[in-house]
PDB file of C-alpha atoms in Angstrom:
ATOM      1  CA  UNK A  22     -28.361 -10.673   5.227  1.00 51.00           C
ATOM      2  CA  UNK A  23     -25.545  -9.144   3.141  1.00 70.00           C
ATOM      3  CA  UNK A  24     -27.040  -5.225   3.741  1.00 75.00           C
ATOM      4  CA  UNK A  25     -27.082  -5.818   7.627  1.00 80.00           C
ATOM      5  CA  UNK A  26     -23.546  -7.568   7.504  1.00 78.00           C
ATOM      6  CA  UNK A  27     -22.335  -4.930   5.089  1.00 88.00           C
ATOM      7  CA  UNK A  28     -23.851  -1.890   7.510  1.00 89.00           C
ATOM      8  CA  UNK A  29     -22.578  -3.122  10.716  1.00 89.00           C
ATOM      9  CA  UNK A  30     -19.206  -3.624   9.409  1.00 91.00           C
ATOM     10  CA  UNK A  31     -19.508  -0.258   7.711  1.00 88.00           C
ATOM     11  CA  UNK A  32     -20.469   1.228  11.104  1.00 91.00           C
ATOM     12  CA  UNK A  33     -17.433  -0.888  12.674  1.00 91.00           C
ATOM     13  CA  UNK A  34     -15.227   0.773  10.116  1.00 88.00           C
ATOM     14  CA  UNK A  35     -15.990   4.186  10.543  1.00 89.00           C
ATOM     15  CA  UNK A  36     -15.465   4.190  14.367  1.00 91.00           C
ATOM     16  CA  UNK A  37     -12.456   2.345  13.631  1.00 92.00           C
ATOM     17  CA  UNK A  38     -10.910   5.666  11.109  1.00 90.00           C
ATOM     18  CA  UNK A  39     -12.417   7.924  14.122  1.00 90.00           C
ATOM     19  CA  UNK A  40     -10.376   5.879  16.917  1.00 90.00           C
ATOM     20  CA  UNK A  41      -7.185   6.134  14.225  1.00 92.00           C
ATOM     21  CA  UNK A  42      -7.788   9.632  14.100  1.00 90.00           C
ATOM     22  CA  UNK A  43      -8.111  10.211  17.800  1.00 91.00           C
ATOM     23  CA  UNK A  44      -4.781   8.406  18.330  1.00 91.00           C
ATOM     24  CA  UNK A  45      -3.417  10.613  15.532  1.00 88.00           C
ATOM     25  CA  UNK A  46      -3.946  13.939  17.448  1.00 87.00           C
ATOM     26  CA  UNK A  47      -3.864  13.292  20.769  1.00 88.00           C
ATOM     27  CA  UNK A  48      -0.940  10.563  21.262  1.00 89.00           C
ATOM     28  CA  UNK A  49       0.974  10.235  18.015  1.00 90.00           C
ATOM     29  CA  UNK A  50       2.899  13.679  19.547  1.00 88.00           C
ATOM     30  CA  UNK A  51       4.443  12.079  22.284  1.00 92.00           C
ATOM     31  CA  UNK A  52       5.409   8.591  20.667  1.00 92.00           C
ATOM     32  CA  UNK A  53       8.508   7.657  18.802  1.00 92.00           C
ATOM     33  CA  UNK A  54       8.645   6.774  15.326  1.00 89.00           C
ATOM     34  CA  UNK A  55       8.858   3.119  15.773  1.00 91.00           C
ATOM     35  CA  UNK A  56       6.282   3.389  17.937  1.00 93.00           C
ATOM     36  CA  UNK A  57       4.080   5.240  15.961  1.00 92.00           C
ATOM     37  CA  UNK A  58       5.411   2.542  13.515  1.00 92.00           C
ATOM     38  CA  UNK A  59       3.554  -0.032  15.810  1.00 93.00           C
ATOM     39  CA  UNK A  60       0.400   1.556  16.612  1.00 94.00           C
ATOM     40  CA  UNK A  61      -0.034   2.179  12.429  1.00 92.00           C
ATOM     41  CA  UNK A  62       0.800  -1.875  12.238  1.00 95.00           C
ATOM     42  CA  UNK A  63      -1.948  -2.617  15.012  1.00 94.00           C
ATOM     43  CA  UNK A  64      -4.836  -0.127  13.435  1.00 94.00           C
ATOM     44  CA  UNK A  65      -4.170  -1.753  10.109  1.00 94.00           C
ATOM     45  CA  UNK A  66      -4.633  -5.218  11.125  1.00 96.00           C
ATOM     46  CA  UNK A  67      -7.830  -4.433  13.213  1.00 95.00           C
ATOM     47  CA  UNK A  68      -9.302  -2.741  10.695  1.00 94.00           C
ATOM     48  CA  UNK A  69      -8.840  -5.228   8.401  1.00 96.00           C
ATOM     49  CA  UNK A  70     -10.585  -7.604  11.375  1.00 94.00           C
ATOM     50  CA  UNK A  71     -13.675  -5.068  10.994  1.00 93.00           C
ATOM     51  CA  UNK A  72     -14.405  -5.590   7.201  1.00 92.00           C
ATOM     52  CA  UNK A  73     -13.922  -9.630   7.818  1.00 92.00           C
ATOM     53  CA  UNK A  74     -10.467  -9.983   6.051  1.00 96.00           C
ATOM     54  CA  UNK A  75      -7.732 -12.190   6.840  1.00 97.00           C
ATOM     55  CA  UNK A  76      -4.461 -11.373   6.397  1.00 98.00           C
ATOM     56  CA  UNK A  77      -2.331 -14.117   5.070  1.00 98.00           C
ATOM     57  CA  UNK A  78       1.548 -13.037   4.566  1.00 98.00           C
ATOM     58  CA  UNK A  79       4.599 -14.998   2.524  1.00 97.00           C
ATOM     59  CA  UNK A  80       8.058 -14.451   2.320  1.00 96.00           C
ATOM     60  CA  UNK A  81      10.512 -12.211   3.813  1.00 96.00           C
ATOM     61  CA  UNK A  82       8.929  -8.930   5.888  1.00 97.00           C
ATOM     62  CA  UNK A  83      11.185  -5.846   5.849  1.00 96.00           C
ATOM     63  CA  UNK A  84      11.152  -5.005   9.614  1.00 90.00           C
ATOM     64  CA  UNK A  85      14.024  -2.139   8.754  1.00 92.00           C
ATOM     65  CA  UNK A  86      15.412  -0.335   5.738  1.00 93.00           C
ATOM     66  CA  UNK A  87      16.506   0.539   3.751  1.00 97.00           C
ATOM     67  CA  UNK A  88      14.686  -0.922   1.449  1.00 98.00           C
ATOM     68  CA  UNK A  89      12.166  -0.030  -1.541  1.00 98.00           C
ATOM     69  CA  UNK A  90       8.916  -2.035  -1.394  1.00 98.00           C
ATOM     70  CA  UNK A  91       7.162  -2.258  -5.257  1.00 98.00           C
ATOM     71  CA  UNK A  92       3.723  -3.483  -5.328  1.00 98.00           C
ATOM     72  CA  UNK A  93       0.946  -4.341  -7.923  1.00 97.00           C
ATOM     73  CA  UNK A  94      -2.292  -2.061  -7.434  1.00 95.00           C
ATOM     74  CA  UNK A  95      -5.808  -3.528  -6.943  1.00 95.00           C
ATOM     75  CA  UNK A  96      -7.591  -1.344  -4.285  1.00 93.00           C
ATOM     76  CA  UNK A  97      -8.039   1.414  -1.951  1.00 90.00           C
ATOM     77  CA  UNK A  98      -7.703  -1.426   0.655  1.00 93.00           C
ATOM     78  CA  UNK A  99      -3.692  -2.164  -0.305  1.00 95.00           C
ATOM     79  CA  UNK A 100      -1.953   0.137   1.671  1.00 93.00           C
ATOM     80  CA  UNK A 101      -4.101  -1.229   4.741  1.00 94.00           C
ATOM     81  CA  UNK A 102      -2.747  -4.536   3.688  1.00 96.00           C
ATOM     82  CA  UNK A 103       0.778  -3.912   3.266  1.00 96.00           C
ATOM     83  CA  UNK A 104       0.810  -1.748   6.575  1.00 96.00           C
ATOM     84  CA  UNK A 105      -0.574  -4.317   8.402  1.00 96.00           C
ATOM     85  CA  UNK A 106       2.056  -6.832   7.214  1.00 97.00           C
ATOM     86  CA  UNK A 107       4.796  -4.416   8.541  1.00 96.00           C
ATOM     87  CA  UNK A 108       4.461  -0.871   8.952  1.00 92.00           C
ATOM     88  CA  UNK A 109       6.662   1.513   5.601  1.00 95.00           C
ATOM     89  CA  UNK A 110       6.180   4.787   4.361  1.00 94.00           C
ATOM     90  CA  UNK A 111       4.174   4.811   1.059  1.00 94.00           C
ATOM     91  CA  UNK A 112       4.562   7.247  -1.654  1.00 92.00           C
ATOM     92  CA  UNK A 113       0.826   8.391  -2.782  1.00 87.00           C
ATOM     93  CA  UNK A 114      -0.604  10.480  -5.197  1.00 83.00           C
ATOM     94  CA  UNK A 115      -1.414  14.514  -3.788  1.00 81.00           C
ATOM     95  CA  UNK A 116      -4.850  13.753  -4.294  1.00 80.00           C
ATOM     96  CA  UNK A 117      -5.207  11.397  -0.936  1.00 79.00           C
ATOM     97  CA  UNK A 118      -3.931  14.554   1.746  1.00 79.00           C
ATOM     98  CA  UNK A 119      -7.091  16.114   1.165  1.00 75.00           C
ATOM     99  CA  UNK A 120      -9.622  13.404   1.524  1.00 71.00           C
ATOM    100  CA  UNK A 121     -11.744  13.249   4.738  1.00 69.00           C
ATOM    101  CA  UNK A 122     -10.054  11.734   7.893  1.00 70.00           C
ATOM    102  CA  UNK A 123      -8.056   9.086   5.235  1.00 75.00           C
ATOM    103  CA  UNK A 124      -5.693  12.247   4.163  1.00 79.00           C
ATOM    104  CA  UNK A 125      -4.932  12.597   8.102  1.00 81.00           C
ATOM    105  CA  UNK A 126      -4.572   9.130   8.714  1.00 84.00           C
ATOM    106  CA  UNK A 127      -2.542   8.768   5.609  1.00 86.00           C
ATOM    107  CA  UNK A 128      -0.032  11.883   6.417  1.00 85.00           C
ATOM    108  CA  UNK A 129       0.546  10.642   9.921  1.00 85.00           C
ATOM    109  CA  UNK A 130       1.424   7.188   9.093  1.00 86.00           C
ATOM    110  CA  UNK A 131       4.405   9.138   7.095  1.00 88.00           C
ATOM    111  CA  UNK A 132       3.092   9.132   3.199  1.00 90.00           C
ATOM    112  CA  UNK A 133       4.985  11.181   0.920  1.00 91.00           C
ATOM    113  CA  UNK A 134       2.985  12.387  -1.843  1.00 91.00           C
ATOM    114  CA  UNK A 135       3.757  13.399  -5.205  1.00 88.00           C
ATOM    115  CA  UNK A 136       2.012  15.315  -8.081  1.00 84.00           C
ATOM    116  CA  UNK A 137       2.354  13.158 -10.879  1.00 73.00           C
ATOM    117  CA  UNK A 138       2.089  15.404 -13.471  1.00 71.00           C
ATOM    118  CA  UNK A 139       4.306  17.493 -12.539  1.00 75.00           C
ATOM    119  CA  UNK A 140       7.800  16.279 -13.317  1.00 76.00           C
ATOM    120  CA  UNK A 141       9.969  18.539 -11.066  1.00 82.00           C
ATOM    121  CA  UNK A 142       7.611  17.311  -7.941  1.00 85.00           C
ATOM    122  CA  UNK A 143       8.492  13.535  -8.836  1.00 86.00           C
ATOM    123  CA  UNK A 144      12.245  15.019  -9.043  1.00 88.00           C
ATOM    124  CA  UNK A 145      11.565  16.201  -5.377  1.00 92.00           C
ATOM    125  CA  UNK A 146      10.229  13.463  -4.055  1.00 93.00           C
ATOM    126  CA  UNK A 147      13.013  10.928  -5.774  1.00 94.00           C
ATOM    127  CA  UNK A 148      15.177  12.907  -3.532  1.00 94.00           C
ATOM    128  CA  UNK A 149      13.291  13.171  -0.313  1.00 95.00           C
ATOM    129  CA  UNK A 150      12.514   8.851  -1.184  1.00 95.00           C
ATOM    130  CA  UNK A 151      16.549   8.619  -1.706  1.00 97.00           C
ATOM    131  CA  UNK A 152      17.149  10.482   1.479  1.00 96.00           C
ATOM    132  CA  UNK A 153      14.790   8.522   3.414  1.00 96.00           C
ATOM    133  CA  UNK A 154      16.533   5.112   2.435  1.00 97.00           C
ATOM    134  CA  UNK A 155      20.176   6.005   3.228  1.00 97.00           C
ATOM    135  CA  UNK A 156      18.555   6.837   6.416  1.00 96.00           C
ATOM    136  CA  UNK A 157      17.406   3.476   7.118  1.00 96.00           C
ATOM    137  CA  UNK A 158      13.992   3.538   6.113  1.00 96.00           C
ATOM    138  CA  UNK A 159      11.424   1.003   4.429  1.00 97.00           C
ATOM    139  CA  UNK A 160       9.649   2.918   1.559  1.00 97.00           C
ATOM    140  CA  UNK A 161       6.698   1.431  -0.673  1.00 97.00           C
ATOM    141  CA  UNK A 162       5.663   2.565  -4.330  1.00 96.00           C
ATOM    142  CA  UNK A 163       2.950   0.917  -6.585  1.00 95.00           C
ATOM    143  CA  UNK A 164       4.698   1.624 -10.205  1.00 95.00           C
ATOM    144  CA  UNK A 165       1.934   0.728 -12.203  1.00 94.00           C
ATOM    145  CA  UNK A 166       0.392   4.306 -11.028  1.00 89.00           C
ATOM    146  CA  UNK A 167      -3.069   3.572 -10.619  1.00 89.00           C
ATOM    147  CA  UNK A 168      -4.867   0.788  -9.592  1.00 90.00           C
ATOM    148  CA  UNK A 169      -5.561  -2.277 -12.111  1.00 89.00           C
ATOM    149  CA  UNK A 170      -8.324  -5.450 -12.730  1.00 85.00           C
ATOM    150  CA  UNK A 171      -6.586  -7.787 -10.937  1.00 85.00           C
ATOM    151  CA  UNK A 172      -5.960 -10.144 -14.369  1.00 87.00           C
ATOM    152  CA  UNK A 173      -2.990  -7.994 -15.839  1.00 91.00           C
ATOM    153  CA  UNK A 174      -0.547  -6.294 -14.483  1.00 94.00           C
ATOM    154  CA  UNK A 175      -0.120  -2.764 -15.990  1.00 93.00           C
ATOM    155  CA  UNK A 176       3.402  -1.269 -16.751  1.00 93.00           C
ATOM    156  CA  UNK A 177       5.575   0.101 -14.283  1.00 95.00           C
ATOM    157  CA  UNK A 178       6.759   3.473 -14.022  1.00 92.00           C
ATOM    158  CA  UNK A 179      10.555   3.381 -13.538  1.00 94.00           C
ATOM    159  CA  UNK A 180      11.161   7.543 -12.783  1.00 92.00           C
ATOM    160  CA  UNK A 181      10.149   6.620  -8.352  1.00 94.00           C
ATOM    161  CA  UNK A 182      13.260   3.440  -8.671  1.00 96.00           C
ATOM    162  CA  UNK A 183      15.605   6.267  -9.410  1.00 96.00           C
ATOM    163  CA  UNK A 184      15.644   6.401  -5.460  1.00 97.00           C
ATOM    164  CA  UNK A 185      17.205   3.312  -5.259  1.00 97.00           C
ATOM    165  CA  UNK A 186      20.103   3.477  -7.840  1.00 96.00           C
ATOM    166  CA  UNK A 187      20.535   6.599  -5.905  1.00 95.00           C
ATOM    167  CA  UNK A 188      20.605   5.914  -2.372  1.00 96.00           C
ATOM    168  CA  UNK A 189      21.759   2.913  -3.223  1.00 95.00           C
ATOM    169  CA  UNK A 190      19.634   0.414  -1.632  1.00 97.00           C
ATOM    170  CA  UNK A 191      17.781  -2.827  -2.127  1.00 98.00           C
ATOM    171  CA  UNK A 192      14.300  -3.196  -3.432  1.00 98.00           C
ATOM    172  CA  UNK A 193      11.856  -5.671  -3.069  1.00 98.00           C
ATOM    173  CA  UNK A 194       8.903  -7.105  -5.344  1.00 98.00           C
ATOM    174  CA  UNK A 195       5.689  -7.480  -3.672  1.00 98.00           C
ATOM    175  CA  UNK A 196       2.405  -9.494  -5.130  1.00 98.00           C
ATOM    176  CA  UNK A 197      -0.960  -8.537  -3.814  1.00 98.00           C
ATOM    177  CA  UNK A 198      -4.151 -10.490  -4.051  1.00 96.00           C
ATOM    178  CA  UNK A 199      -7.684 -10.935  -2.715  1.00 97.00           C
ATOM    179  CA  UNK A 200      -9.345 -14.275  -2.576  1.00 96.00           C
ATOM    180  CA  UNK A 201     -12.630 -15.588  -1.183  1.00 95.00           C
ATOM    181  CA  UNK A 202     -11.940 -17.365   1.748  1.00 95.00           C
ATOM    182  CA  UNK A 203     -14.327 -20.154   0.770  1.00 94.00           C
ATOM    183  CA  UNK A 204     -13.037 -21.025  -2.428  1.00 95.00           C
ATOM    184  CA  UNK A 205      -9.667 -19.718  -2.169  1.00 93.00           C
ATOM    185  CA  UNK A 206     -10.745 -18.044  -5.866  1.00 94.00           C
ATOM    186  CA  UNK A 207      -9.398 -14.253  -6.918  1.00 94.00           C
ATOM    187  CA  UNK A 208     -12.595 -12.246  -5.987  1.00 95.00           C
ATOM    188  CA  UNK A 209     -12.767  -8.593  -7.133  1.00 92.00           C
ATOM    189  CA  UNK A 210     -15.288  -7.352  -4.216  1.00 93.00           C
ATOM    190  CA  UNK A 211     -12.474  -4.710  -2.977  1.00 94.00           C
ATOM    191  CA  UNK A 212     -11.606  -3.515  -6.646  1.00 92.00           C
ATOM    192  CA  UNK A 213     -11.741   0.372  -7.521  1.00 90.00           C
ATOM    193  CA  UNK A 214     -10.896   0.530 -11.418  1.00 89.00           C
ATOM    194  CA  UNK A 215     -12.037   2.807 -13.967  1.00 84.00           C
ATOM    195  CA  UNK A 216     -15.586   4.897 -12.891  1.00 84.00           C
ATOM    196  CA  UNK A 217     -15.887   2.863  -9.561  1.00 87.00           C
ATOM    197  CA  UNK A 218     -16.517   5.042  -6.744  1.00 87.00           C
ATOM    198  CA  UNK A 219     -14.935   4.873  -3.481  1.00 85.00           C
ATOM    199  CA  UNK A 220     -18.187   4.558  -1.626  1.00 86.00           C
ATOM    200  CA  UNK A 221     -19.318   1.608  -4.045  1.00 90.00           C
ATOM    201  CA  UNK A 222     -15.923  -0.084  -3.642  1.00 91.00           C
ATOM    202  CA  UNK A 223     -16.418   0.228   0.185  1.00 90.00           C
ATOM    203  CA  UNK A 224     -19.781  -1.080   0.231  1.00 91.00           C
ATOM    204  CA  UNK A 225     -18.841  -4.010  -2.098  1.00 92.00           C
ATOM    205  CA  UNK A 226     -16.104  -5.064   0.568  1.00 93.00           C
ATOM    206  CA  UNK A 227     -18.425  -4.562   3.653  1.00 92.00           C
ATOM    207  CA  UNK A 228     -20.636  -6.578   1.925  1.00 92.00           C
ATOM    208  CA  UNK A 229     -19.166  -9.239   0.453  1.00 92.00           C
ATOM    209  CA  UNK A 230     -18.063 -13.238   2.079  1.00 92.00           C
ATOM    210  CA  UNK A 231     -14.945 -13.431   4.155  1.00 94.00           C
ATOM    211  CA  UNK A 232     -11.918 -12.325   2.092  1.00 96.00           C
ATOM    212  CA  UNK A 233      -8.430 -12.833   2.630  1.00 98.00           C
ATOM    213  CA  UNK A 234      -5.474 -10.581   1.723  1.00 98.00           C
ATOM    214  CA  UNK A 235      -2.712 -12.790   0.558  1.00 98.00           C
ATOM    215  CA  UNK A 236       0.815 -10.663   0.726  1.00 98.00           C
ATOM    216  CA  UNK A 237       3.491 -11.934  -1.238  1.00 98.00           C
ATOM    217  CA  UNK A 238       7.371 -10.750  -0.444  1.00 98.00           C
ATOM    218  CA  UNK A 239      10.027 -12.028  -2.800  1.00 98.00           C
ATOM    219  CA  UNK A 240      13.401 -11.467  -2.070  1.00 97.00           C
ATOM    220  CA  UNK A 241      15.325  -8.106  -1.446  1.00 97.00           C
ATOM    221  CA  UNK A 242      17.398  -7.210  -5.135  1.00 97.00           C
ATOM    222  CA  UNK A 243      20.127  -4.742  -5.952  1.00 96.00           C
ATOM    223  CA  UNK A 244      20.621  -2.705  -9.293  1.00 95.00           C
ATOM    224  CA  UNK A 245      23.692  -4.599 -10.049  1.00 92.00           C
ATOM    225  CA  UNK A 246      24.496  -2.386 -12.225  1.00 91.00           C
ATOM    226  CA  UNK A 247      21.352  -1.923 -14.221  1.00 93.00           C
ATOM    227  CA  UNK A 248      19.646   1.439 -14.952  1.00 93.00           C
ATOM    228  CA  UNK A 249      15.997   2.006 -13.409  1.00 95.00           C
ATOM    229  CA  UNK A 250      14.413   1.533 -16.525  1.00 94.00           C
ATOM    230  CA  UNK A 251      15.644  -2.370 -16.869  1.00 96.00           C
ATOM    231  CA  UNK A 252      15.815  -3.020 -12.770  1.00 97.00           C
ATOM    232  CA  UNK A 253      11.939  -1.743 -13.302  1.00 97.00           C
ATOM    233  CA  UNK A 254      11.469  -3.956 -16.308  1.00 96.00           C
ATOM    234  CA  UNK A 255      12.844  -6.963 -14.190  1.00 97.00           C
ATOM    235  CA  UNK A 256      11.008  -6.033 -10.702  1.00 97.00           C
ATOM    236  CA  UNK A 257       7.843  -6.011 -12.859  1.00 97.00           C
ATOM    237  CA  UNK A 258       8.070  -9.164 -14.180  1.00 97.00           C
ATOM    238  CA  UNK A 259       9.028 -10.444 -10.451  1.00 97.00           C
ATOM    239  CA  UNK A 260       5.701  -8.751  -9.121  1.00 98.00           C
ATOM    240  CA  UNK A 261       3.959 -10.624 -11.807  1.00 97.00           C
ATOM    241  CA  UNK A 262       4.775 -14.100 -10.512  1.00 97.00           C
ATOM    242  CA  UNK A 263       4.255 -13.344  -7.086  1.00 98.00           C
ATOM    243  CA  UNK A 264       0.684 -11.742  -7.026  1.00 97.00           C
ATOM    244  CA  UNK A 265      -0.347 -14.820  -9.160  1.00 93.00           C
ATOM    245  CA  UNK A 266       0.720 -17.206  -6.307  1.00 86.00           C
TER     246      UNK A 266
END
């Protein structure tokens, strides 16, 4: 039963990203930005519908900026998440413009990217983040970089927090986790780590029990003074405690 489950839900997922897409070109033109805000919130949450995941979410939602969202990093399937919760404007990695109908998708919902090797692109994009939040905006960063196992939480990268101490504006620590919905147990089906492949990762979601997407929001901070390294140091520890919950 799990390949027919995992197929039709596949099939209910592409025609989902096609519909997204379709909305992208042909309406997003003519809508505002809080209403393109809305229809990103909606196409997140339905999507997550079509792959069988709840969406459970704790804590204070950001509904305006500014305000820096930092999250832990578990899957391809986080963004969705955190969208879904309440629509922001993620800062990705270059890489994601140029895959298939995501890059699109990703671009319209207002993703900055950034070139992390490059160290005068992640001094553009501070700026472009810092401008963004003294304009009222809700931003979201995973520091860790890349995407982690689920059982530790990898160290943050303070240089994207610089934003914040410049803008200045609050930032808030967010813990993500999946669990099966059965058991309420940490379940690893939407993981992409290491040599995982995005296709496998997919088809280990599609395929796997109900899941649900537990969002965690702590409570909005200010530097108070600190530099980004030690806010970062502090927001990471924060993170910690609230994906564990």
């Amino acid at each position: 039963m799990k390949p027919l489950r995992g197929a039709a839900r596949l099939l209910r997922l592409l025609g989902h990203i096609a519909l997204g897409l379709a909305t992208v070109l042909l309406r997003f033109p003519r809508l505002s930005p809080q209403q393109q805000g809305m229809r990103v919130q909606a196409w997140a949450m339905a999507l997550l519908g079509h792959l069988g995941i709840a969406l459970q979410v704790r804590g204070p939602v950001p509904r305006q900026g500014p305000v820096l969202l930092v999250a832990n990093h578990l899957s391809w399937l986080d963004i969705v998440v955190i969208h879904a919760a309440g629509h922001c404007r993620f800062v990705s990695k270059s890489d994601v413009q140029g895959w298939p109908l995501i890059g699109a998708l990703a671009t319209a919902a207002g993703t900055l990217y950034i070139e992390r090797s490059t160290r005068r692109d992640a001094l553009r994009v501070v700026h472009q983040m810092a401008d963004a939040l003294r304009a009222g905006e809700v931003l979201a960063v995973f520091p860790e970089g890349t995407t982690g196992d689920g059982r530790t939480l990898l160290p943050f990268h303070a240089n994207l927090l610089q934003a914040a101490v410049s803008a200045p504006a609050p930032v808030q620590p967010v813990g993500l986790r999946f669990v099966d919905a059965a058991t309420g147990a940490t379940t690893c089906a939407p993981s992409y780590i290491g040599d995982e492949t995005l296709l496998g990762s997919i088809w280990r979601t599609v395929c796997a029990p109900p899941i649900v997407a537990v969002v965690n929001y702590g409570p909005p901070e200010q530097a108070q003074g600190r530099d980004r390294r030690a806010w970062s140091a502090h927001l990471q520890a924060q993170v910690d405690v609230l994906r564990q919950r």
